[in-house]
mmCIF file of C-alpha atoms in Angstrom:
data_model
loop_
_atom_site.group_PDB
_atom_site.id
_atom_site.type_symbol
_atom_site.label_atom_id
_atom_site.label_comp_id
_atom_site.label_asym_id
_atom_site.label_seq_id
_atom_site.Cartn_x
_atom_site.Cartn_y
_atom_site.Cartn_z
ATOM 1 C CA MET X 1 78.845 146.853 87.988
ATOM 2 C CA ALA X 2 79.875 146.811 91.353
ATOM 3 C CA ASN X 3 80.510 150.177 92.268
ATOM 4 C CA LEU X 4 84.185 151.252 93.455
ATOM 5 C CA LYS X 5 83.696 151.194 97.354
ATOM 6 C CA GLU X 6 82.425 147.229 97.268
ATOM 7 C CA VAL X 7 85.527 146.776 94.383
ATOM 8 C CA LYS X 8 88.315 148.536 96.981
ATOM 9 C CA ASN X 9 86.972 146.912 99.572
ATOM 10 C CA ARG X 10 87.244 143.299 98.120
ATOM 11 C CA ILE X 11 91.085 144.499 96.421
ATOM 12 C CA GLY X 12 91.934 144.621 99.526
ATOM 13 C CA SER X 13 90.155 141.446 101.558
ATOM 14 C CA ILE X 14 91.559 139.235 98.638
ATOM 15 C CA LYS X 15 95.173 140.636 99.421
ATOM 16 C CA SER X 16 94.638 139.868 103.238
ATOM 17 C CA THR X 17 93.939 136.597 102.208
ATOM 18 C CA GLN X 18 97.029 136.855 99.994
ATOM 19 C CA GLN X 19 98.829 137.132 102.286
ATOM 20 C CA ILE X 20 97.859 134.474 105.190
ATOM 21 C CA THR X 21 98.816 132.087 102.429
ATOM 22 C CA LYS X 22 101.873 133.035 101.840
ATOM 23 C CA ALA X 23 102.552 132.679 105.214
ATOM 24 C CA MET X 24 101.181 129.089 105.683
ATOM 25 C CA LYS X 25 103.010 128.271 102.917
ATOM 26 C CA MET X 26 106.885 128.971 104.379
ATOM 27 C CA VAL X 27 105.524 127.756 107.487
ATOM 28 C CA ALA X 28 104.361 124.293 105.783
ATOM 29 C CA ALA X 29 107.560 124.791 103.865
ATOM 30 C CA ALA X 30 109.751 125.048 107.088
ATOM 31 C CA LYS X 31 107.365 122.148 109.007
ATOM 32 C CA LEU X 32 108.140 119.578 105.343
ATOM 33 C CA ARG X 33 111.851 119.809 105.882
ATOM 34 C CA ARG X 34 111.713 118.864 109.673
ATOM 35 C CA ALA X 35 109.050 115.943 108.644
ATOM 36 C CA GLN X 36 111.188 114.982 105.526
ATOM 37 C CA ASP X 37 114.449 114.330 107.311
ATOM 38 C CA SER X 38 112.725 112.642 110.046
ATOM 39 C CA ILE X 39 111.293 110.345 107.345
ATOM 40 C CA VAL X 40 114.234 109.975 105.217
ATOM 41 C CA GLN X 41 116.163 108.883 108.631
ATOM 42 C CA MET X 42 113.684 106.421 109.511
ATOM 43 C CA ARG X 43 112.628 104.616 106.123
ATOM 44 C CA PRO X 44 115.830 102.429 106.166
ATOM 45 C CA TYR X 45 115.513 101.282 109.500
ATOM 46 C CA ALA X 46 111.782 100.409 109.465
ATOM 47 C CA GLN X 47 112.330 98.870 105.709
ATOM 48 C CA LYS X 48 115.425 96.573 107.026
ATOM 49 C CA LEU X 49 113.041 96.054 110.476
ATOM 50 C CA GLY X 50 110.407 95.166 108.424
ATOM 51 C CA ASP X 51 112.522 92.413 106.195
ATOM 52 C CA ILE X 52 114.069 90.985 109.465
ATOM 53 C CA LEU X 53 110.772 90.373 111.196
ATOM 54 C CA GLN X 54 109.221 88.946 107.911
ATOM 55 C CA ASN X 55 112.182 86.187 108.502
ATOM 56 C CA LEU X 56 111.287 85.529 111.735
ATOM 57 C CA THR X 57 107.755 85.656 111.343
ATOM 58 C CA SER X 58 107.960 83.157 108.914
ATOM 59 C CA GLY X 59 110.301 81.049 110.626
ATOM 60 C CA ALA X 60 108.311 81.586 113.541
ATOM 61 C CA GLN X 61 104.791 80.603 112.201
ATOM 62 C CA GLU X 62 106.871 77.367 110.920
ATOM 63 C CA GLU X 63 107.588 76.726 114.695
ATOM 64 C CA GLY X 64 104.296 77.947 116.292
ATOM 65 C CA GLN X 65 105.682 80.255 118.063
ATOM 66 C CA SER X 66 104.603 83.265 116.883
ATOM 67 C CA ASP X 67 101.027 85.158 117.738
ATOM 68 C CA PHE X 68 101.105 88.119 116.041
ATOM 69 C CA SER X 69 100.658 85.663 112.060
ATOM 70 C CA GLN X 70 97.899 83.737 112.977
ATOM 71 C CA ILE X 71 95.454 84.186 109.912
ATOM 72 C CA ARG X 72 92.066 83.809 110.982
ATOM 73 C CA LYS X 73 88.457 84.609 109.603
ATOM 74 C CA GLU X 74 88.247 87.746 108.831
ATOM 75 C CA GLU X 75 85.099 88.510 111.458
ATOM 76 C CA ASN X 76 86.101 91.808 113.610
ATOM 77 C CA VAL X 77 88.037 94.241 111.630
ATOM 78 C CA LEU X 78 89.936 97.212 112.215
ATOM 79 C CA LEU X 79 90.680 100.256 109.929
ATOM 80 C CA ILE X 80 93.256 102.793 111.783
ATOM 81 C CA ALA X 81 92.835 106.418 109.871
ATOM 82 C CA ILE X 82 95.565 108.555 109.937
ATOM 83 C CA SER X 83 94.860 111.810 108.658
ATOM 84 C CA SER X 84 96.147 115.646 109.709
ATOM 85 C CA ASP X 85 94.807 117.723 113.069
ATOM 86 C CA LYS X 86 94.359 120.998 110.627
ATOM 87 C CA GLY X 87 92.756 121.028 107.340
ATOM 88 C CA LEU X 88 93.497 123.778 104.312
ATOM 89 C CA CYS X 89 95.776 120.381 102.527
ATOM 90 C CA GLY X 90 93.903 119.351 99.845
ATOM 91 C CA ALA X 91 92.477 116.387 99.005
ATOM 92 C CA PHE X 92 94.683 115.152 101.979
ATOM 93 C CA ASN X 93 92.099 113.913 104.534
ATOM 94 C CA ASN X 94 89.118 113.558 102.312
ATOM 95 C CA ASN X 95 91.289 110.483 100.193
ATOM 96 C CA VAL X 96 91.681 108.966 103.364
ATOM 97 C CA PHE X 97 87.897 109.103 104.047
ATOM 98 C CA LYS X 98 86.842 107.537 100.394
ATOM 99 C CA LYS X 99 88.992 104.972 100.543
ATOM 100 C CA ILE X 100 87.432 103.887 104.233
ATOM 101 C CA LYS X 101 84.632 103.951 102.474
ATOM 102 C CA VAL X 102 85.555 101.994 99.694
ATOM 103 C CA LEU X 103 86.357 99.533 101.752
ATOM 104 C CA LEU X 104 83.926 98.628 103.720
ATOM 105 C CA GLU X 105 81.511 99.568 100.644
ATOM 106 C CA GLY X 106 83.498 96.754 98.998
ATOM 107 C CA LYS X 107 86.128 94.392 100.647
ATOM 108 C CA TYR X 108 84.825 94.726 104.721
ATOM 109 C CA GLN X 109 81.131 95.391 103.111
ATOM 110 C CA GLN X 110 79.765 91.972 104.993
ATOM 111 C CA GLN X 111 81.522 92.207 108.614
ATOM 112 C CA TYR X 112 80.818 96.662 107.992
ATOM 113 C CA GLN X 113 76.558 95.752 107.718
ATOM 114 C CA ALA X 114 77.081 93.405 111.074
ATOM 115 C CA GLY X 115 79.071 96.022 112.607
ATOM 116 C CA ASN X 116 82.178 93.924 113.240
ATOM 117 C CA VAL X 117 84.038 97.244 111.689
ATOM 118 C CA THR X 118 86.088 99.620 114.058
ATOM 119 C CA VAL X 119 88.226 102.420 112.389
ATOM 120 C CA LEU X 120 90.737 103.846 114.640
ATOM 121 C CA PRO X 121 91.708 107.659 113.849
ATOM 122 C CA ILE X 122 94.490 109.180 114.456
ATOM 123 C CA GLY X 123 94.061 112.875 113.979
ATOM 124 C CA LYS X 124 91.758 115.351 114.706
ATOM 125 C CA LYS X 125 89.841 115.492 111.172
ATOM 126 C CA ALA X 126 89.532 111.867 110.995
ATOM 127 C CA LEU X 127 87.941 111.819 114.576
ATOM 128 C CA GLU X 128 85.852 114.316 113.845
ATOM 129 C CA PHE X 129 85.076 112.822 110.415
ATOM 130 C CA PHE X 130 83.897 109.346 111.751
ATOM 131 C CA GLY X 131 82.772 110.997 114.645
ATOM 132 C CA LYS X 132 80.022 112.951 112.856
ATOM 133 C CA ARG X 133 78.633 109.660 110.791
ATOM 134 C CA ASN X 134 77.403 106.405 111.241
ATOM 135 C CA PHE X 135 80.602 104.799 112.210
ATOM 136 C CA LYS X 136 81.775 102.041 115.068
ATOM 137 C CA ILE X 137 85.437 104.774 116.359
ATOM 138 C CA ASN X 138 87.677 104.413 119.281
ATOM 139 C CA THR X 139 88.509 107.683 120.356
ATOM 140 C CA ASP X 140 91.116 107.106 122.311
ATOM 141 C CA TYR X 141 94.332 108.027 119.989
ATOM 142 C CA GLY X 142 92.480 110.729 118.110
ATOM 143 C CA TYR X 143 94.435 113.376 119.619
ATOM 144 C CA LEU X 144 97.870 111.525 119.049
ATOM 145 C CA LEU X 145 98.968 113.879 116.591
ATOM 146 C CA SER X 146 99.002 117.195 118.926
ATOM 147 C CA GLY X 147 103.221 116.434 120.390
ATOM 148 C CA LEU X 148 103.433 113.666 118.532
ATOM 149 C CA SER X 149 106.249 111.050 119.259
ATOM 150 C CA TYR X 150 107.233 107.891 119.797
ATOM 151 C CA GLU X 151 106.551 107.249 123.354
ATOM 152 C CA LYS X 152 102.349 108.026 122.368
ATOM 153 C CA VAL X 153 102.555 105.898 119.377
ATOM 154 C CA ASP X 154 104.439 102.791 121.742
ATOM 155 C CA GLU X 155 101.375 103.114 123.534
ATOM 156 C CA ALA X 156 98.637 102.823 120.878
ATOM 157 C CA GLY X 157 100.684 100.510 119.282
ATOM 158 C CA SER X 158 100.445 98.456 122.088
ATOM 159 C CA PHE X 159 96.554 98.657 122.555
ATOM 160 C CA ILE X 160 96.007 97.400 118.813
ATOM 161 C CA MET X 161 98.433 94.460 119.314
ATOM 162 C CA GLU X 162 97.118 93.349 122.908
ATOM 163 C CA SER X 163 93.143 93.840 120.955
ATOM 164 C CA PHE X 164 94.520 91.345 118.533
ATOM 165 C CA LEU X 165 96.526 88.812 120.317
ATOM 166 C CA LYS X 166 92.792 88.616 122.605
ATOM 167 C CA GLY X 167 90.399 88.265 119.469
ATOM 168 C CA ASN X 168 88.640 91.233 119.677
ATOM 169 C CA PHE X 169 90.197 92.098 116.275
ATOM 170 C CA ASP X 170 90.462 89.353 113.100
ATOM 171 C CA LYS X 171 92.464 92.262 111.044
ATOM 172 C CA VAL X 172 93.695 95.140 111.145
ATOM 173 C CA GLU X 173 94.717 97.579 108.517
ATOM 174 C CA ILE X 174 96.576 101.480 108.133
ATOM 175 C CA VAL X 175 95.185 103.805 105.627
ATOM 176 C CA TYR X 176 97.462 106.603 105.074
ATOM 177 C CA ASN X 177 99.314 108.994 103.004
ATOM 178 C CA GLU X 178 102.901 108.055 102.158
ATOM 179 C CA PHE X 179 105.071 110.995 101.245
ATOM 180 C CA LYS X 180 106.964 111.027 97.555
ATOM 181 C CA ASN X 181 107.312 115.065 97.193
ATOM 182 C CA VAL X 182 106.169 118.467 97.837
ATOM 183 C CA ALA X 183 103.650 117.693 95.410
ATOM 184 C CA THR X 184 102.927 114.166 95.238
ATOM 185 C CA GLN X 185 101.767 111.832 98.447
ATOM 186 C CA PHE X 186 100.550 108.271 97.470
ATOM 187 C CA LEU X 187 97.655 106.515 99.314
ATOM 188 C CA ARG X 188 98.766 103.100 101.151
ATOM 189 C CA VAL X 189 96.272 100.006 102.399
ATOM 190 C CA ASP X 190 99.167 98.402 104.698
ATOM 191 C CA GLN X 191 97.806 95.569 106.426
ATOM 192 C CA PHE X 192 99.321 95.931 110.358
ATOM 193 C CA LEU X 193 97.671 92.871 111.428
ATOM 194 C CA PRO X 194 98.220 89.177 110.755
ATOM 195 C CA ILE X 195 101.469 89.902 109.914
ATOM 196 C CA LEU X 196 101.880 88.930 105.979
ATOM 197 C CA PRO X 197 104.263 85.559 105.375
ATOM 198 C CA LYS X 198 107.376 86.154 103.924
ATOM 199 C CA GLU X 199 106.093 84.620 100.762
ATOM 200 C CA ARG X 200 103.094 86.944 100.234
ATOM 201 C CA LYS X 201 105.879 89.962 100.156
ATOM 202 C CA GLN X 202 108.933 88.312 98.567
ATOM 203 C CA GLU X 203 108.353 91.251 95.650
ATOM 204 C CA HIS X 204 109.338 94.029 98.290
ATOM 205 C CA THR X 205 112.315 92.593 99.949
ATOM 206 C CA ASN X 206 115.984 90.992 99.331
ATOM 207 C CA ASP X 207 116.187 88.845 101.810
ATOM 208 C CA ALA X 208 114.917 85.897 101.182
ATOM 209 C CA GLY X 209 116.467 82.896 102.049
ATOM 210 C CA ILE X 210 118.781 84.274 104.955
ATOM 211 C CA ASP X 211 119.719 82.177 107.783
ATOM 212 C CA TYR X 212 120.336 84.345 110.522
ATOM 213 C CA ILE X 213 122.464 82.860 113.803
ATOM 214 C CA TYR X 214 119.820 83.665 117.383
ATOM 215 C CA GLN X 215 121.925 85.093 120.645
ATOM 216 C CA PRO X 216 120.203 84.540 123.087
ATOM 217 C CA SER X 217 117.347 82.153 121.398
ATOM 218 C CA LYS X 218 115.279 82.732 118.071
ATOM 219 C CA GLU X 219 112.136 82.575 120.936
ATOM 220 C CA GLU X 220 113.383 85.350 123.049
ATOM 221 C CA ILE X 221 114.022 87.569 120.153
ATOM 222 C CA VAL X 222 110.685 86.901 117.843
ATOM 223 C CA THR X 223 108.777 87.427 121.514
ATOM 224 C CA SER X 224 110.860 90.874 122.080
ATOM 225 C CA MET X 225 111.611 92.542 118.826
ATOM 226 C CA ILE X 226 107.625 91.733 116.504
ATOM 227 C CA PRO X 227 106.254 94.096 119.168
ATOM 228 C CA LYS X 228 108.873 96.658 118.378
ATOM 229 C CA SER X 229 108.941 96.243 115.009
ATOM 230 C CA LEU X 230 105.017 96.755 114.456
ATOM 231 C CA LYS X 231 105.256 100.208 116.818
ATOM 232 C CA ILE X 232 108.128 101.186 114.455
ATOM 233 C CA GLN X 233 105.903 100.058 111.728
ATOM 234 C CA LEU X 234 103.136 102.302 112.816
ATOM 235 C CA TYR X 235 105.372 105.046 114.000
ATOM 236 C CA SER X 236 106.731 105.378 109.866
ATOM 237 C CA ALA X 237 103.183 105.647 108.761
ATOM 238 C CA ILE X 238 102.602 108.741 110.737
ATOM 239 C CA LEU X 239 105.667 110.309 110.539
ATOM 240 C CA GLU X 240 104.939 109.714 106.298
ATOM 241 C CA SER X 241 101.205 111.173 106.838
ATOM 242 C CA ASN X 242 102.593 113.474 108.769
ATOM 243 C CA ALA X 243 105.550 114.514 105.686
ATOM 244 C CA ALA X 244 102.765 114.462 102.974
ATOM 245 C CA GLU X 245 100.558 116.924 104.924
ATOM 246 C CA ASN X 246 102.803 119.143 105.604
ATOM 247 C CA GLY X 247 103.880 118.823 101.873
ATOM 248 C CA ALA X 248 99.786 118.771 101.147
ATOM 249 C CA ARG X 249 99.339 122.323 102.761
ATOM 250 C CA MET X 250 102.253 123.800 100.541
ATOM 251 C CA THR X 251 101.081 122.770 97.285
ATOM 252 C CA ALA X 252 97.276 123.919 98.322
ATOM 253 C CA MET X 253 98.288 127.057 99.623
ATOM 254 C CA ASP X 254 100.839 127.356 96.868
ATOM 255 C CA LYS X 255 97.723 127.099 94.231
ATOM 256 C CA ALA X 256 95.523 129.221 96.471
ATOM 257 C CA THR X 257 98.815 132.540 96.707
ATOM 258 C CA ASP X 258 98.254 132.052 93.078
ATOM 259 C CA ASN X 259 94.579 132.479 92.169
ATOM 260 C CA ALA X 260 94.654 135.470 94.310
ATOM 261 C CA GLY X 261 96.661 136.832 92.136
ATOM 262 C CA GLU X 262 95.169 136.278 89.086
ATOM 263 C CA LEU X 263 91.600 137.023 90.636
ATOM 264 C CA LEU X 264 93.596 141.199 92.012
ATOM 265 C CA LYS X 265 94.400 141.013 88.668
ATOM 266 C CA GLU X 266 91.061 140.994 87.564
ATOM 267 C CA LEU X 267 89.654 142.794 90.156
ATOM 268 C CA LYS X 268 91.944 145.676 89.531
ATOM 269 C CA LEU X 269 91.345 145.452 86.057
ATOM 270 C CA THR X 270 87.219 146.295 87.024
ATOM 271 C CA TYR X 271 87.895 148.655 89.546
ATOM 272 C CA ASN X 272 90.093 150.763 86.420
ATOM 273 C CA ARG X 273 87.522 150.258 84.490
ATOM 274 C CA THR X 274 84.341 151.128 86.824
ATOM 275 C CA ARG X 275 86.700 154.156 88.092
ATOM 276 C CA GLN X 276 86.831 155.887 84.161
ATOM 277 C CA ALA X 277 83.036 154.427 83.907
ATOM 278 C CA ALA X 278 82.411 156.707 86.373
ATOM 279 C CA ILE X 279 84.851 159.804 85.693
ATOM 280 C CA THR X 280 83.407 159.849 82.033
ATOM 281 C CA LYS X 281 79.930 159.805 83.451
ATOM 282 C CA GLU X 282 80.649 162.500 85.509
ATOM 283 C CA ILE X 283 82.090 164.393 82.156
ATOM 284 C CA LEU X 284 79.161 163.887 80.465
ATOM 285 C CA GLU X 285 76.820 165.325 83.111
ATOM 286 C CA ILE X 286 79.561 168.443 83.890
ATOM 287 C CA VAL X 287 79.509 168.929 79.882
ATOM 288 C CA GLY X 288 75.664 168.799 79.569
ATOM 289 C CA GLY X 289 75.068 170.595 82.582
ATOM 290 C CA ALA X 290 77.502 173.780 80.252
ATOM 291 C CA GLU X 291 75.358 173.121 77.664
ATOM 292 C CA ALA X 292 71.915 173.627 79.558
ATOM 293 C CA LEU X 293 73.415 176.548 81.310
ATOM 294 C CA GLY X 294 74.795 178.039 77.953
ATOM 295 C CA GLY X 295 71.146 177.379 75.897
#
C-alpha cells in the first residue's frame, strides 16, 4: 500500500488537472458559441449558393461552358484533410486520419500505389501527422487555421481550382468533421472538384427544373459565380470543422473532469484507509510497548 505522502501528492496532482480540464471546458464552450453562430449564419447561404451552382453547372455542362465540371480519368487525386491546430479533442483528428487511410487503401489504392495521391492538410495536427509518414503532401496551407479568415481560404481555394484546371489533379475531395451538436460530429467526405452534375445530387435539393433569367449573360455569371461558390464551399467546410472541434473538445474535457472526480474519490478513500492503518499500527505499537514495560 502506498504511503500517505504519495497518496496526498497524487490527490493534489489530480485536483490541479481537474481545474485545468474545467477551465479548458469553459474556454471551449465560449469558442463553440462563436463558431456555432458563424456556421449557422453560413449554412443557408452556402447551401442555396450550392443549389444555384448545381443548376448553373448542369446547364453550362450541356453547353460546354464549365471547365470545373469536366469529369476526367482519375489519375491524380487531391485529398483535403481538415483537422485542428490543437489536441485534447477526443477522436476528432484521428477520425479524419483514419478516413484518409481507408480511402488510400480502398477507393484510391491504385493511384496511391502509383504515387498520384496528394494530401493537402489544413490544421497543424494534420500537417504533423501526414508530414511524419510516407505521404505525398502539400504543406502550403497547414497553418491556415491560425487567424482564420475568408481571405486565407480564398487563396487556398484559388490554388486548388487552378491546379484542377491545369490538370495537376483530376479529382479533389474534402475530408472533415461536420458539426451536429456538442456531443455529435459527423465525418464527411465531399467531392469538391469536379462539380457533381445536378442529377447526381438531386436528393439534396428542391431546385430541379428552375429556369433562371441571366443578366448580363449566362456565360459571365457562370465564369464569376462558380469560383466564388467553390470557395464558399471550402470555407463552410472549415467553419463546420472548427465548430465540431470545439464541441469535441468541450465533450472531452467534460468527461476528463468527471473522470478526475471519480479518481479523487478513490484516492481519498485510499488515503483514509492508509491513514487509519497507520494510526492503528501506532496504537498497537504503543500498547505493545506499554505491556512490555509493565511486564
